[in-house]
Amino acid sequence: MVFMSIADTSLFINCGGGRTTFEGNDYEEDKISSGPSYFSSSSDKWAFSTSGVYVGRVNASYIATNTFSLDVSGPDFYNTARLAPNSLKYYGLCLRGGSYRVRLHFAEIMFSNDSTYSSLGRRIFDVAIQGRVVLKDFNIMEKANGVGKGHTEDYDNITVSSTLEIHLYWTGKGTNAIPERGVYGPLISAITVTPNFNTGNGLPVGAVIGIVLASIVVVLIVLFALWKKGIFGGKNNEEELELRALDLQTGHFRLRQIKAATNNFDPANKIGEGGFGPVYKGVLSDGAVIAVKQLSSKSKQGNREFVNEIGMISALQHPNLVKLYGCCIEGNQLLVIYEYMENNCLARALFGRDDQRLNLDWATRKRICSGIAKGLAYLHEESRLKIVHRDIKCTNVLLDKDLNAKISDFGLAKLDEEENTHISTRIAGTVGYMAPEYATRGYLTDKADVYSFGVVALEIVSGKSNTNYRPKEEFVYLLDWAYVLQEQGNLLELVDSHLGSNYSKKEAMQMINISLLCTNLSPTLRPSMSSVVSMLEGKLPVQAPIIKLTTSTNEMRFKSFEKVSHDSQTTYSQESQGQAPWNDSSGSGSLPAKDEKFSSSSRLLPDLYDINID
């Protein structure tokens, strides 16, 4: 946020720079570099505040300078600017009531104008004056026709009673890591405010005193509200500040919008229930259909991780990843808004109740499998952020109206930095889907997702749950049964009986062999997800590994099950009451994260469409 106050009828601010003169007017300096912060000018004419934390770079500067020594044309104030990661507000205080002209000065000085990497940055933000949006998806470079070029936006007839508010805010669009992290968000070089009325006759002393007193009351109210939110050291200072910044890192929704969209969270609009709250279908005023996850606001644990996770998801865009629209943090509500998936989750489509199960033909199953593979290939190899999902399973794969697969639930996701060969972490995931090396030793690479994908691919072919299907008592998982059928040469017995003979035996064998290749006990022998995509598309040959079910092999395979089972029973000793703790009513089967980084936030974004599929 940002505030201003004025003792007369004009205002001139050099945002992010020192005192300067232009066209005979003295522009006051604005050089406070820390943030998030609140600052009142020495002249008491204006003040500002900023909020938010930069995604991936908490120590980034809140003042922009001419980074690339650009030949900036125009006034000196175009060589500096103030920016913020999320929200920037300027207030002009104690202005005489009347009509004003507001001129906003912009120049993009943090991107280059050559053909280098730094020229790829795109800054997009919105601007509102007196609560009315005047610039939507504003891009300085486009308006100024390049970088280092001054551009002004003029607004006449802005009505002011005593306080002027100029609000610049980021809505999650554009780039946030080019040329480096911490260069996105709203940016402004200078502000000019002049009256449209004759200033020759001053106001009576009594009127001036009244305005001053009223303004002081307004400022005190604002400061008190900021203190209550924790910005000035109140309770839950750091966590509350980051959560309040969160709604601006994605899309901004007001609680009244969500209540209107869901008919005040009408039970008739409820489409799922997870461990952290229900999911509702909603329709916004513009007709857009959304899914609203209503998370618990009672627990204050995991706020930092939740902020990081939202920032991570907002940076990922792919047709096979569920799109995050935004969130709402207002009152005691903590809501996450996603795109609506008409056909719920893959788990319900494959092995839900009879009234939930979908009749998925072979071509659709193959397309779903390919979509999951493409989404994972993007996370592992194509996106700017290299992500290990850690919880790939059918309940975390959603289906849109055309039965296209989209990966959801990044509550356990880990950032895989390129300089690391692996991530050492305690286990967090779902029994039956975790790779052995991860479940037993906490050795995490993207090959753990490859293993989980192999299990899901086998479920898609068979129409049976890996953890719930037991053809004989000696088999714990569907995967064990697949290994036996491989030795017997009867792998096609795995194909879902609902398909009858309406499927390609060649393609079915291909998908089963890919599944067995992905679930190899050795992570180094598992293919990359881009290779899996090529195999599914017939561009690479598939050669399933030959695995002998020796006693030692069985012990290795079941060691992870035994270890995770023991850990989870210890964690949920008061809840299990004779039932395996991962067999909850939601069907999610997820274990809590125990590593320090994700211990409290790992399930803040649980299965978006958790349902009872028993």
Coordinates of C-alpha atoms in Angstrom, one line a residue:
M1 CA 0.0 0.0 0.0
V2 CA 0.9 3.7 -0.2
F3 CA -0.3 7.0 1.4
M4 CA -0.1 10.8 0.7
S5 CA -0.9 14.1 2.5
I6 CA -0.8 17.7 1.3
A7 CA -1.1 21.1 3.0
D8 CA -2.0 23.0 -0.2
T9 CA -3.5 22.1 -3.6
S10 CA -0.6 20.6 -5.6
L11 CA 1.6 17.6 -5.2
F12 CA 4.9 16.6 -6.9
I13 CA 6.7 13.4 -6.0
N14 CA 9.9 11.9 -7.6
C15 CA 9.0 8.2 -6.9
G16 CA 12.2 6.3 -5.9
G17 CA 14.5 9.3 -6.5
G18 CA 15.9 12.4 -4.9
R19 CA 14.7 16.0 -5.0
T20 CA 14.5 17.4 -8.5
T21 CA 13.0 20.2 -10.6
F22 CA 10.9 19.9 -13.7
E23 CA 8.9 22.6 -15.5
G24 CA 9.4 25.0 -12.6
N25 CA 8.0 22.5 -10.0
D26 CA 10.0 21.0 -7.2
Y27 CA 9.5 17.2 -7.0
E28 CA 10.0 15.9 -3.4
E29 CA 12.4 13.0 -2.9
D30 CA 11.1 9.5 -2.2
K31 CA 14.2 7.3 -1.5
I32 CA 13.1 4.8 1.2
S33 CA 14.4 1.5 -0.1
S34 CA 13.1 -1.0 2.4
G35 CA 9.9 -2.9 2.2
P36 CA 7.2 -3.9 2.9
S37 CA 7.0 -0.5 4.7
Y38 CA 5.0 2.6 5.5
F39 CA 6.5 6.1 5.0
S40 CA 5.3 9.6 5.6
S41 CA 7.0 12.5 3.9
S42 CA 8.8 15.1 5.8
S43 CA 6.5 17.7 4.4
D44 CA 3.5 15.8 5.6
K45 CA 2.0 16.3 2.2
W46 CA 2.0 12.6 1.2
A47 CA 2.9 9.1 2.4
F48 CA 3.1 5.6 0.9
S49 CA 3.2 2.0 1.9
T50 CA 4.1 -1.2 0.0
S51 CA 3.1 -4.8 0.7
G52 CA 4.1 -8.2 -0.5
V53 CA 7.2 -10.3 -0.8
Y54 CA 8.9 -11.0 -4.1
V55 CA 8.5 -14.6 -5.4
G56 CA 11.9 -16.3 -4.9
R57 CA 13.8 -13.2 -3.7
V58 CA 12.7 -11.7 -0.4
N59 CA 15.5 -9.2 -0.2
A60 CA 14.9 -7.5 -3.5
S61 CA 15.0 -3.7 -3.7
Y62 CA 11.9 -1.6 -3.7
I63 CA 13.6 1.1 -5.7
A64 CA 14.4 0.7 -9.4
T65 CA 17.3 2.4 -11.1
N66 CA 18.6 2.6 -14.7
T67 CA 19.9 -0.9 -14.6
F68 CA 21.4 -1.1 -18.1
S69 CA 22.6 2.5 -18.4
L70 CA 19.8 3.3 -20.8
D71 CA 19.8 6.6 -22.6
V72 CA 16.7 7.8 -20.9
S73 CA 15.0 10.7 -22.5
G74 CA 13.0 13.3 -20.6
P75 CA 13.2 14.5 -17.0
D76 CA 15.7 13.2 -14.5
F77 CA 13.0 11.4 -12.5
Y78 CA 12.8 8.8 -15.3
N79 CA 16.1 7.4 -14.2
T80 CA 14.6 6.0 -11.0
A81 CA 11.3 4.6 -9.9
R82 CA 9.5 3.0 -7.0
L83 CA 8.3 -0.6 -7.4
A84 CA 6.6 -3.2 -5.2
P85 CA 6.1 -6.9 -5.5
N86 CA 2.3 -6.7 -5.1
S87 CA 0.7 -3.5 -3.9
L88 CA 1.8 0.2 -4.0
K89 CA -0.4 3.0 -2.8
Y90 CA 0.2 6.8 -2.7
Y91 CA -2.1 9.0 -0.7
G92 CA -2.4 12.8 -1.0
L93 CA -3.6 14.0 2.4
C94 CA -5.4 17.2 3.4
L95 CA -6.1 18.3 -0.2
R96 CA -8.7 21.0 -0.6
G97 CA -11.9 19.6 -1.9
G98 CA -12.5 19.9 -5.6
S99 CA -11.5 18.6 -9.1
Y100 CA -7.8 17.7 -9.8
R101 CA -5.7 16.6 -12.7
V102 CA -3.5 13.6 -11.9
R103 CA -0.5 12.8 -14.2
L104 CA 1.4 9.6 -13.7
H105 CA 4.9 9.3 -15.1
F106 CA 6.3 5.9 -16.2
A107 CA 9.5 4.6 -17.8
E108 CA 10.7 1.0 -18.0
I109 CA 14.3 1.0 -16.8
M110 CA 14.8 -2.5 -15.6
F111 CA 14.7 -4.3 -18.9
S112 CA 17.2 -3.9 -21.8
N113 CA 16.3 -2.9 -25.4
D114 CA 18.7 -5.4 -27.1
S115 CA 18.3 -9.0 -28.1
T116 CA 19.6 -10.4 -24.9
Y117 CA 17.8 -12.4 -22.2
S118 CA 17.0 -9.3 -20.2
S119 CA 14.9 -7.9 -23.0
L120 CA 12.4 -10.6 -22.6
G121 CA 10.9 -9.2 -19.4
R122 CA 7.2 -8.1 -19.4
R123 CA 5.8 -6.0 -16.6
I124 CA 2.0 -5.9 -16.4
F125 CA 0.0 -4.3 -13.6
D126 CA -3.3 -2.4 -12.9
V127 CA -3.8 1.2 -11.6
A128 CA -6.8 2.6 -9.8
I129 CA -7.4 6.2 -8.7
Q130 CA -10.0 6.8 -5.9
G131 CA -10.9 3.1 -6.1
R132 CA -11.7 3.2 -9.9
V133 CA -9.5 1.2 -12.2
V134 CA -8.0 3.5 -14.8
L135 CA -5.4 1.2 -16.3
K136 CA -5.9 -2.5 -16.9
D137 CA -3.1 -4.9 -17.8
F138 CA -0.8 -1.8 -18.2
N139 CA 2.5 -2.5 -20.0
I140 CA 4.9 0.5 -19.9
M141 CA 7.1 -0.8 -22.7
E142 CA 4.2 -1.2 -25.1
K143 CA 2.8 2.3 -24.3
A144 CA 6.2 4.0 -24.5
N145 CA 7.3 1.9 -27.6
G146 CA 10.4 0.7 -25.9
V147 CA 12.5 0.8 -22.7
G148 CA 14.1 4.0 -21.3
K149 CA 11.3 6.1 -22.8
G150 CA 9.1 8.3 -20.7
H151 CA 5.4 7.9 -20.8
T152 CA 2.6 9.8 -19.0
E153 CA -1.0 9.0 -18.3
D154 CA -3.3 12.0 -17.6
Y155 CA -6.6 11.9 -15.7
D156 CA -8.7 15.1 -15.4
N157 CA -11.6 15.8 -13.2
I158 CA -10.5 13.5 -10.3
T159 CA -12.8 14.4 -7.5
V160 CA -11.1 14.8 -4.1
S161 CA -12.8 15.7 -0.8
S162 CA -9.6 15.6 1.3
T163 CA -7.7 12.4 0.4
L164 CA -6.4 11.2 -2.9
E165 CA -5.6 7.5 -3.4
I166 CA -3.5 6.2 -6.2
H167 CA -3.2 2.4 -6.1
L168 CA -0.9 0.3 -8.4
Y169 CA -1.0 -3.5 -8.0
W170 CA 0.2 -6.7 -9.7
T171 CA -2.3 -9.3 -10.7
G172 CA 0.1 -12.1 -11.4
K173 CA 0.6 -11.4 -15.1
G174 CA 3.8 -10.9 -17.1
T175 CA 7.2 -12.3 -16.1
N176 CA 8.5 -12.6 -12.6
A177 CA 12.1 -13.9 -13.1
I178 CA 13.5 -12.1 -16.1
P179 CA 16.1 -10.7 -16.1
E180 CA 16.2 -11.7 -12.5
R181 CA 13.8 -12.5 -9.6
G182 CA 12.3 -9.4 -8.1
V183 CA 11.9 -7.1 -11.1
Y184 CA 8.1 -7.6 -11.6
G185 CA 5.2 -5.7 -10.0
P186 CA 4.0 -2.1 -10.3
L187 CA 6.5 0.6 -11.1
I188 CA 6.1 4.4 -11.2
S189 CA 8.6 7.2 -11.8
A190 CA 6.8 10.3 -10.6
I191 CA 3.4 11.7 -9.7
T192 CA 2.0 15.2 -10.5
V193 CA -1.2 16.4 -9.0
T194 CA -2.6 19.9 -9.8
P195 CA -6.0 21.5 -9.2
N196 CA -8.5 22.3 -11.8
F197 CA -10.0 25.2 -9.7
N198 CA -8.8 28.7 -8.9
T199 CA -6.5 28.5 -5.8
G200 CA -6.4 32.3 -5.2
N201 CA -9.0 32.4 -2.4
G202 CA -8.0 30.2 0.5
L203 CA -10.4 28.3 2.7
P204 CA -11.5 29.8 6.0
V205 CA -9.3 28.9 8.9
G206 CA -12.1 26.9 10.5
A207 CA -12.5 24.8 7.3
V208 CA -8.8 24.1 7.1
I209 CA -8.7 23.0 10.8
G210 CA -11.6 20.7 10.2
I211 CA -10.0 19.1 7.2
V212 CA -6.7 18.6 9.1
L213 CA -8.5 17.0 12.0
A214 CA -10.5 14.8 9.7
S215 CA -7.4 13.7 7.9
I216 CA -5.6 12.9 11.2
V217 CA -8.5 10.7 12.1
V218 CA -8.3 8.9 8.8
V219 CA -4.6 8.4 9.1
L220 CA -5.0 7.0 12.7
I221 CA -7.7 4.6 11.5
V222 CA -5.5 3.4 8.6
L223 CA -2.5 3.0 10.9
F224 CA -4.7 1.0 13.4
A225 CA -5.9 -1.2 10.6
L226 CA -2.4 -1.9 9.5
W227 CA -1.3 -2.6 13.0
K228 CA -4.2 -5.1 13.4
K229 CA -3.0 -6.8 10.3
G230 CA 0.5 -7.2 11.8
I231 CA 2.4 -4.8 9.6
F232 CA 3.7 -2.8 12.6
G233 CA 4.6 -5.7 14.9
G234 CA 1.2 -6.9 15.9
K235 CA 0.3 -10.5 16.4
N236 CA 1.4 -13.0 13.7
N237 CA 3.4 -10.2 12.0
E238 CA 5.4 -12.0 9.4
E239 CA 2.8 -14.7 8.5
E240 CA -0.1 -12.3 8.4
L241 CA 1.8 -9.9 6.1
E242 CA 2.7 -12.6 3.7
L243 CA -0.9 -13.9 3.6
R244 CA -2.3 -10.5 2.9
A245 CA 0.2 -10.2 0.1
L246 CA -0.9 -13.5 -1.3
D247 CA -4.1 -12.4 -2.9
L248 CA -2.2 -10.0 -5.1
Q249 CA 0.4 -12.5 -6.2
T250 CA -2.3 -14.3 -8.0
G251 CA -5.8 -13.0 -8.8
H252 CA -7.6 -10.8 -6.3
F253 CA -11.1 -11.9 -5.3
R254 CA -13.3 -10.3 -2.7
L255 CA -15.3 -12.5 -0.3
R256 CA -18.5 -11.0 -1.5
Q257 CA -17.6 -12.1 -5.1
I258 CA -17.1 -15.7 -3.9
K259 CA -20.2 -15.7 -1.8
A260 CA -22.3 -14.5 -4.7
A261 CA -20.6 -17.1 -7.0
T262 CA -21.3 -20.0 -4.7
N263 CA -24.7 -18.7 -3.4
N264 CA -23.1 -18.2 0.0
F265 CA -21.4 -21.6 0.0
D266 CA -24.7 -23.4 -0.6
P267 CA -24.4 -27.1 0.2
A268 CA -26.0 -27.8 -3.2
N269 CA -22.9 -26.3 -4.9
K270 CA -20.6 -28.5 -2.9
I271 CA -18.6 -30.8 -5.3
G272 CA -16.0 -32.4 -3.0
E273 CA -14.7 -32.6 0.5
G274 CA -11.0 -32.8 1.5
G275 CA -9.1 -33.0 4.8
F276 CA -8.7 -29.2 4.8
G277 CA -12.2 -28.2 3.8
P278 CA -14.9 -28.5 1.1
V279 CA -14.8 -27.6 -2.6
Y280 CA -17.6 -25.6 -4.1
K281 CA -18.7 -24.9 -7.7
G282 CA -19.2 -21.2 -8.4
V283 CA -20.2 -19.0 -11.2
L284 CA -18.8 -15.4 -11.4
S285 CA -20.7 -12.4 -12.6
D286 CA -19.1 -12.7 -16.0
G287 CA -20.3 -16.3 -16.4
A288 CA -16.9 -17.9 -15.7
V289 CA -17.2 -21.2 -13.8
I290 CA -14.8 -21.7 -10.9
A291 CA -13.9 -24.3 -8.2
V292 CA -13.5 -22.8 -4.7
K293 CA -11.4 -24.6 -2.1
Q294 CA -12.4 -23.4 1.4
L295 CA -9.4 -23.9 3.6
S296 CA -9.4 -23.8 7.4
S297 CA -8.3 -20.3 8.7
K298 CA -7.9 -21.5 12.3
S299 CA -4.4 -22.9 12.0
K300 CA -1.6 -20.3 11.6
Q301 CA 1.0 -22.9 10.7
G302 CA 2.5 -23.1 7.3
N303 CA 1.7 -19.5 6.1
R304 CA 5.2 -19.0 4.6
E305 CA 5.1 -22.3 2.8
F306 CA 1.6 -21.6 1.6
V307 CA 2.8 -18.2 0.1
N308 CA 5.7 -20.0 -1.6
E309 CA 3.4 -22.6 -3.0
I310 CA 0.9 -20.1 -4.5
G311 CA 3.8 -18.2 -6.0
M312 CA 5.1 -21.5 -7.5
I313 CA 1.7 -22.5 -9.0
S314 CA 1.1 -19.0 -10.4
A315 CA 4.4 -19.3 -12.3
L316 CA 3.3 -22.6 -14.0
Q317 CA 1.2 -22.5 -17.1
H318 CA 0.5 -25.6 -19.1
P319 CA -2.6 -27.2 -20.7
N320 CA -2.2 -30.3 -18.5
L321 CA -1.8 -28.4 -15.2
V322 CA -4.9 -27.1 -13.3
K323 CA -5.0 -23.3 -13.7
L324 CA -5.0 -21.2 -10.5
Y325 CA -7.2 -18.2 -10.8
G326 CA -6.4 -16.6 -7.5
C327 CA -7.3 -16.6 -3.8
C328 CA -9.2 -14.6 -1.2
I329 CA -8.0 -13.8 2.3
E330 CA -10.7 -11.8 4.0
G331 CA -12.1 -12.0 7.5
N332 CA -11.7 -15.6 8.7
Q333 CA -11.8 -17.0 5.2
L334 CA -8.9 -18.5 3.3
L335 CA -10.0 -19.5 -0.2
V336 CA -8.2 -20.8 -3.2
I337 CA -9.9 -20.4 -6.6
Y338 CA -9.2 -22.8 -9.5
E339 CA -10.6 -23.4 -12.9
Y340 CA -13.6 -25.7 -12.7
M341 CA -13.2 -29.3 -13.9
E342 CA -16.5 -30.7 -15.1
N343 CA -15.6 -34.4 -14.8
N344 CA -14.0 -34.3 -11.3
C345 CA -11.0 -36.5 -10.7
L346 CA -9.6 -39.5 -12.5
A347 CA -10.0 -41.7 -9.4
R348 CA -13.7 -41.3 -9.5
A349 CA -13.9 -41.8 -13.2
L350 CA -12.0 -45.1 -13.0
F351 CA -13.0 -46.8 -9.8
G352 CA -15.6 -44.6 -8.1
R353 CA -19.1 -45.7 -7.3
D354 CA -21.3 -46.9 -10.1
D355 CA -23.1 -43.6 -10.3
Q356 CA -19.7 -41.7 -10.5
R357 CA -17.7 -43.9 -12.8
L358 CA -17.3 -42.8 -16.4
N359 CA -17.3 -45.0 -19.4
L360 CA -13.8 -44.3 -20.6
D361 CA -13.0 -45.9 -23.9
W362 CA -9.4 -46.9 -24.8
A363 CA -8.7 -43.8 -26.9
T364 CA -9.7 -41.6 -24.0
R365 CA -7.6 -43.5 -21.5
K366 CA -4.5 -43.3 -23.8
R367 CA -5.1 -39.5 -24.2
I368 CA -5.4 -39.0 -20.4
C369 CA -2.2 -41.0 -19.8
S370 CA -0.4 -38.9 -22.4
G371 CA -1.7 -35.7 -20.9
I372 CA -0.4 -36.6 -17.4
A373 CA 3.0 -37.4 -19.0
K374 CA 3.1 -34.1 -20.8
G375 CA 2.3 -32.2 -17.6
L376 CA 5.0 -33.9 -15.7
A377 CA 7.5 -33.4 -18.6
Y378 CA 6.8 -29.7 -18.4
L379 CA 7.3 -29.6 -14.6
H380 CA 10.6 -31.6 -14.8
E381 CA 12.2 -30.3 -17.9
E382 CA 10.4 -27.4 -19.6
S383 CA 9.3 -24.8 -17.0
R384 CA 11.5 -22.1 -15.6
L385 CA 11.0 -23.7 -12.2
K386 CA 12.0 -27.4 -12.1
I387 CA 9.3 -29.0 -9.9
V388 CA 9.1 -32.5 -8.3
H389 CA 5.3 -33.0 -7.6
R390 CA 5.8 -35.8 -5.0
D391 CA 2.1 -36.8 -5.0
I392 CA 1.1 -38.0 -8.5
K393 CA -2.0 -40.3 -8.2
C394 CA -5.4 -40.5 -9.7
T395 CA -7.1 -38.3 -7.2
N396 CA -4.7 -35.5 -8.1
V397 CA -5.5 -35.8 -11.8
L398 CA -8.6 -33.8 -12.8
L399 CA -10.7 -34.1 -16.0
D400 CA -12.3 -31.2 -17.8
K401 CA -15.5 -31.3 -19.9
D402 CA -13.5 -32.9 -22.8
L403 CA -11.8 -35.4 -20.5
N404 CA -8.5 -33.8 -20.8
A405 CA -6.2 -34.6 -17.9
K406 CA -4.8 -31.8 -15.6
I407 CA -2.5 -32.3 -12.7
S408 CA -3.5 -30.6 -9.5
D409 CA -2.5 -30.4 -5.8
F410 CA 1.0 -29.0 -5.4
G411 CA 0.8 -29.1 -1.6
L412 CA 3.8 -31.5 -1.5
A413 CA 5.7 -30.1 -4.5
K414 CA 9.5 -29.4 -4.2
L415 CA 11.6 -27.0 -6.1
D416 CA 14.4 -29.1 -7.8
E417 CA 17.4 -26.7 -8.2
E418 CA 19.6 -27.7 -11.1
E419 CA 22.9 -27.8 -9.0
N420 CA 21.4 -30.5 -6.8
T421 CA 21.7 -34.2 -7.8
H422 CA 18.8 -34.9 -5.5
I423 CA 16.8 -33.5 -2.6
S424 CA 17.3 -35.1 0.8
T425 CA 14.1 -34.9 2.6
R426 CA 11.8 -36.9 4.9
I427 CA 9.0 -38.7 3.2
A428 CA 5.7 -37.2 2.4
G429 CA 3.3 -38.7 -0.1
T430 CA 0.8 -41.5 -0.6
V431 CA 1.4 -45.2 0.2
G432 CA 1.5 -47.3 -3.0
Y433 CA 2.7 -44.4 -5.2
M434 CA 6.0 -43.5 -3.7
A435 CA 9.3 -44.7 -5.3
P436 CA 11.2 -47.1 -3.0
E437 CA 14.4 -45.0 -2.8
Y438 CA 12.3 -42.0 -1.7
A439 CA 10.1 -43.9 0.8
T440 CA 13.0 -45.7 2.5
R441 CA 15.8 -43.1 2.4
G442 CA 14.2 -39.8 1.5
Y443 CA 16.2 -39.6 -1.7
L444 CA 14.1 -37.4 -4.0
T445 CA 14.6 -36.7 -7.7
D446 CA 12.2 -36.3 -10.6
K447 CA 12.4 -40.0 -11.0
A448 CA 10.1 -40.4 -8.0
D449 CA 7.3 -38.7 -10.1
V450 CA 8.2 -41.1 -12.9
Y451 CA 7.6 -44.1 -10.6
S452 CA 4.2 -42.6 -9.5
F453 CA 3.2 -42.0 -13.1
G454 CA 3.9 -45.7 -13.8
V455 CA 1.5 -46.7 -11.1
V456 CA -1.2 -44.3 -12.4
A457 CA -0.7 -45.6 -16.0
L458 CA -1.2 -49.1 -14.7
E459 CA -4.4 -48.0 -13.0
I460 CA -5.7 -46.4 -16.2
V461 CA -5.2 -49.6 -18.2
S462 CA -6.7 -51.8 -15.5
G463 CA -9.4 -49.6 -14.1
K464 CA -8.3 -50.8 -10.7
S465 CA -6.8 -49.0 -7.7
N466 CA -3.2 -49.9 -7.0
T467 CA -3.8 -49.8 -3.2
N468 CA -7.3 -51.3 -3.1
Y469 CA -7.2 -54.1 -5.7
R470 CA -5.9 -57.4 -4.3
P471 CA -6.6 -60.4 -6.6
K472 CA -5.1 -62.7 -4.0
E473 CA -4.1 -62.3 -0.4
E474 CA -0.4 -62.5 -1.0
F475 CA -0.4 -59.4 -3.2
V476 CA -0.5 -56.0 -1.6
Y477 CA -0.6 -53.8 -4.7
L478 CA -1.9 -54.0 -8.2
L479 CA 1.7 -53.5 -9.3
D480 CA 2.7 -56.8 -7.6
W481 CA 0.1 -58.6 -9.6
A482 CA 1.4 -57.0 -12.8
Y483 CA 4.9 -58.4 -12.1
V484 CA 3.5 -61.9 -11.7
L485 CA 1.5 -61.7 -14.9
Q486 CA 4.6 -60.4 -16.7
E487 CA 6.5 -63.6 -15.6
Q488 CA 3.5 -65.7 -16.7
G489 CA 3.3 -63.8 -20.1
N490 CA -0.4 -62.8 -19.4
L491 CA 0.0 -59.1 -19.1
L492 CA -3.2 -58.4 -21.0
E493 CA -5.2 -59.9 -18.1
L494 CA -4.6 -56.5 -16.5
V495 CA -6.8 -54.7 -19.1
D496 CA -10.1 -53.4 -17.7
S497 CA -12.8 -55.9 -18.3
H498 CA -15.2 -53.0 -19.0
L499 CA -13.4 -52.4 -22.3
G500 CA -14.3 -55.9 -23.5
S501 CA -12.5 -56.3 -26.8
N502 CA -12.7 -52.7 -27.8
Y503 CA -9.1 -51.8 -27.4
S504 CA -5.8 -52.1 -29.2
K505 CA -3.8 -55.0 -27.8
K506 CA -0.6 -53.5 -29.1
E507 CA -1.2 -50.2 -27.5
A508 CA -2.3 -51.8 -24.2
M509 CA 0.9 -53.9 -24.1
Q510 CA 2.8 -50.7 -24.9
M511 CA 1.3 -48.8 -22.0
I512 CA 1.7 -51.7 -19.6
N513 CA 5.4 -52.0 -20.5
I514 CA 5.9 -48.3 -20.1
S515 CA 4.3 -48.6 -16.7
L516 CA 6.7 -51.4 -15.7
L517 CA 9.6 -49.4 -17.1
C518 CA 8.6 -46.4 -15.0
T519 CA 8.3 -48.4 -11.8
N520 CA 11.7 -50.0 -12.1
L521 CA 13.3 -50.4 -8.6
S522 CA 16.4 -48.5 -9.9
P523 CA 15.7 -44.8 -10.5
T524 CA 18.5 -44.6 -13.0
L525 CA 16.8 -47.1 -15.2
R526 CA 13.5 -45.2 -15.3
P527 CA 13.0 -43.0 -18.3
S528 CA 12.6 -39.3 -18.3
M529 CA 9.0 -38.0 -18.7
S530 CA 9.9 -36.5 -22.1
S531 CA 11.0 -40.0 -23.2
V532 CA 7.7 -41.4 -21.8
V533 CA 5.8 -38.9 -23.9
S534 CA 7.7 -40.0 -27.0
M535 CA 7.1 -43.7 -26.2
L536 CA 3.3 -43.0 -25.8
E537 CA 3.3 -41.2 -29.2
G538 CA 5.2 -44.1 -30.9
K539 CA 8.3 -42.0 -31.5
L540 CA 10.5 -44.2 -29.3
P541 CA 10.5 -48.0 -28.9
V542 CA 9.4 -49.5 -25.6
Q543 CA 11.3 -52.3 -24.0
A544 CA 10.0 -53.3 -20.6
P545 CA 12.5 -54.4 -18.0
I546 CA 12.8 -58.1 -17.2
I547 CA 12.3 -58.4 -13.4
K548 CA 12.5 -61.6 -11.5
L549 CA 10.5 -61.8 -8.4
T550 CA 13.2 -63.1 -6.0
T551 CA 12.9 -63.0 -2.3
S552 CA 15.3 -60.1 -2.0
T553 CA 13.3 -58.1 -4.7
N554 CA 10.1 -58.6 -2.8
E555 CA 11.7 -57.5 0.5
M556 CA 13.0 -54.3 -1.2
R557 CA 9.6 -53.6 -2.7
F558 CA 7.7 -54.1 0.5
K559 CA 10.3 -52.3 2.7
S560 CA 8.8 -48.9 1.7
F561 CA 5.3 -50.1 2.5
E562 CA 6.3 -51.3 5.9
K563 CA 8.3 -48.2 6.8
V564 CA 5.7 -45.7 5.7
S565 CA 2.9 -47.8 7.3
H566 CA 4.8 -47.8 10.6
D567 CA 5.5 -44.0 10.5
S568 CA 1.9 -43.2 9.6
Q569 CA 0.5 -45.3 12.4
T570 CA 2.7 -43.6 14.8
T571 CA 1.6 -40.2 13.6
Y572 CA -2.1 -41.0 13.7
S573 CA -2.1 -43.4 16.7
Q574 CA -5.2 -41.7 18.1
E575 CA -7.1 -41.7 14.8
S576 CA -6.4 -45.0 13.3
Q577 CA -8.4 -47.2 15.7
G578 CA -7.6 -50.4 13.8
Q579 CA -7.9 -48.9 10.3
A580 CA -4.9 -48.1 8.1
P581 CA -4.5 -44.3 8.6
W582 CA -4.2 -43.6 4.9
N583 CA -7.6 -45.1 4.1
D584 CA -9.5 -41.9 4.9
S585 CA -13.0 -41.2 3.6
S586 CA -11.8 -38.8 1.0
G587 CA -9.8 -41.5 -0.8
S588 CA -6.8 -39.3 -0.9
G589 CA -4.6 -41.6 1.1
S590 CA -2.0 -38.9 1.7
L591 CA 0.6 -38.9 4.5
P592 CA 1.6 -35.6 6.1
A593 CA 4.9 -34.0 5.2
K594 CA 7.5 -34.4 7.9
D595 CA 10.4 -32.4 6.5
E596 CA 11.0 -29.0 8.0
K597 CA 10.1 -27.0 4.9
F598 CA 6.7 -28.5 4.2
S599 CA 5.8 -29.9 7.6
S600 CA 2.8 -27.7 8.1
S601 CA 1.8 -26.6 4.6
S602 CA 2.1 -29.9 2.8
R603 CA -1.6 -30.5 2.8
L604 CA -2.7 -26.9 2.6
L605 CA -3.7 -27.6 -1.0
P606 CA -5.1 -31.1 -0.8
D607 CA -6.9 -33.0 -3.6
L608 CA -9.0 -30.3 -5.2
Y609 CA -11.9 -32.7 -5.8
D610 CA -11.5 -35.2 -2.9
I611 CA -14.5 -37.4 -2.9
N612 CA -15.7 -40.5 -1.2
I613 CA -15.1 -43.3 -3.7
D614 CA -15.6 -46.2 -1.3

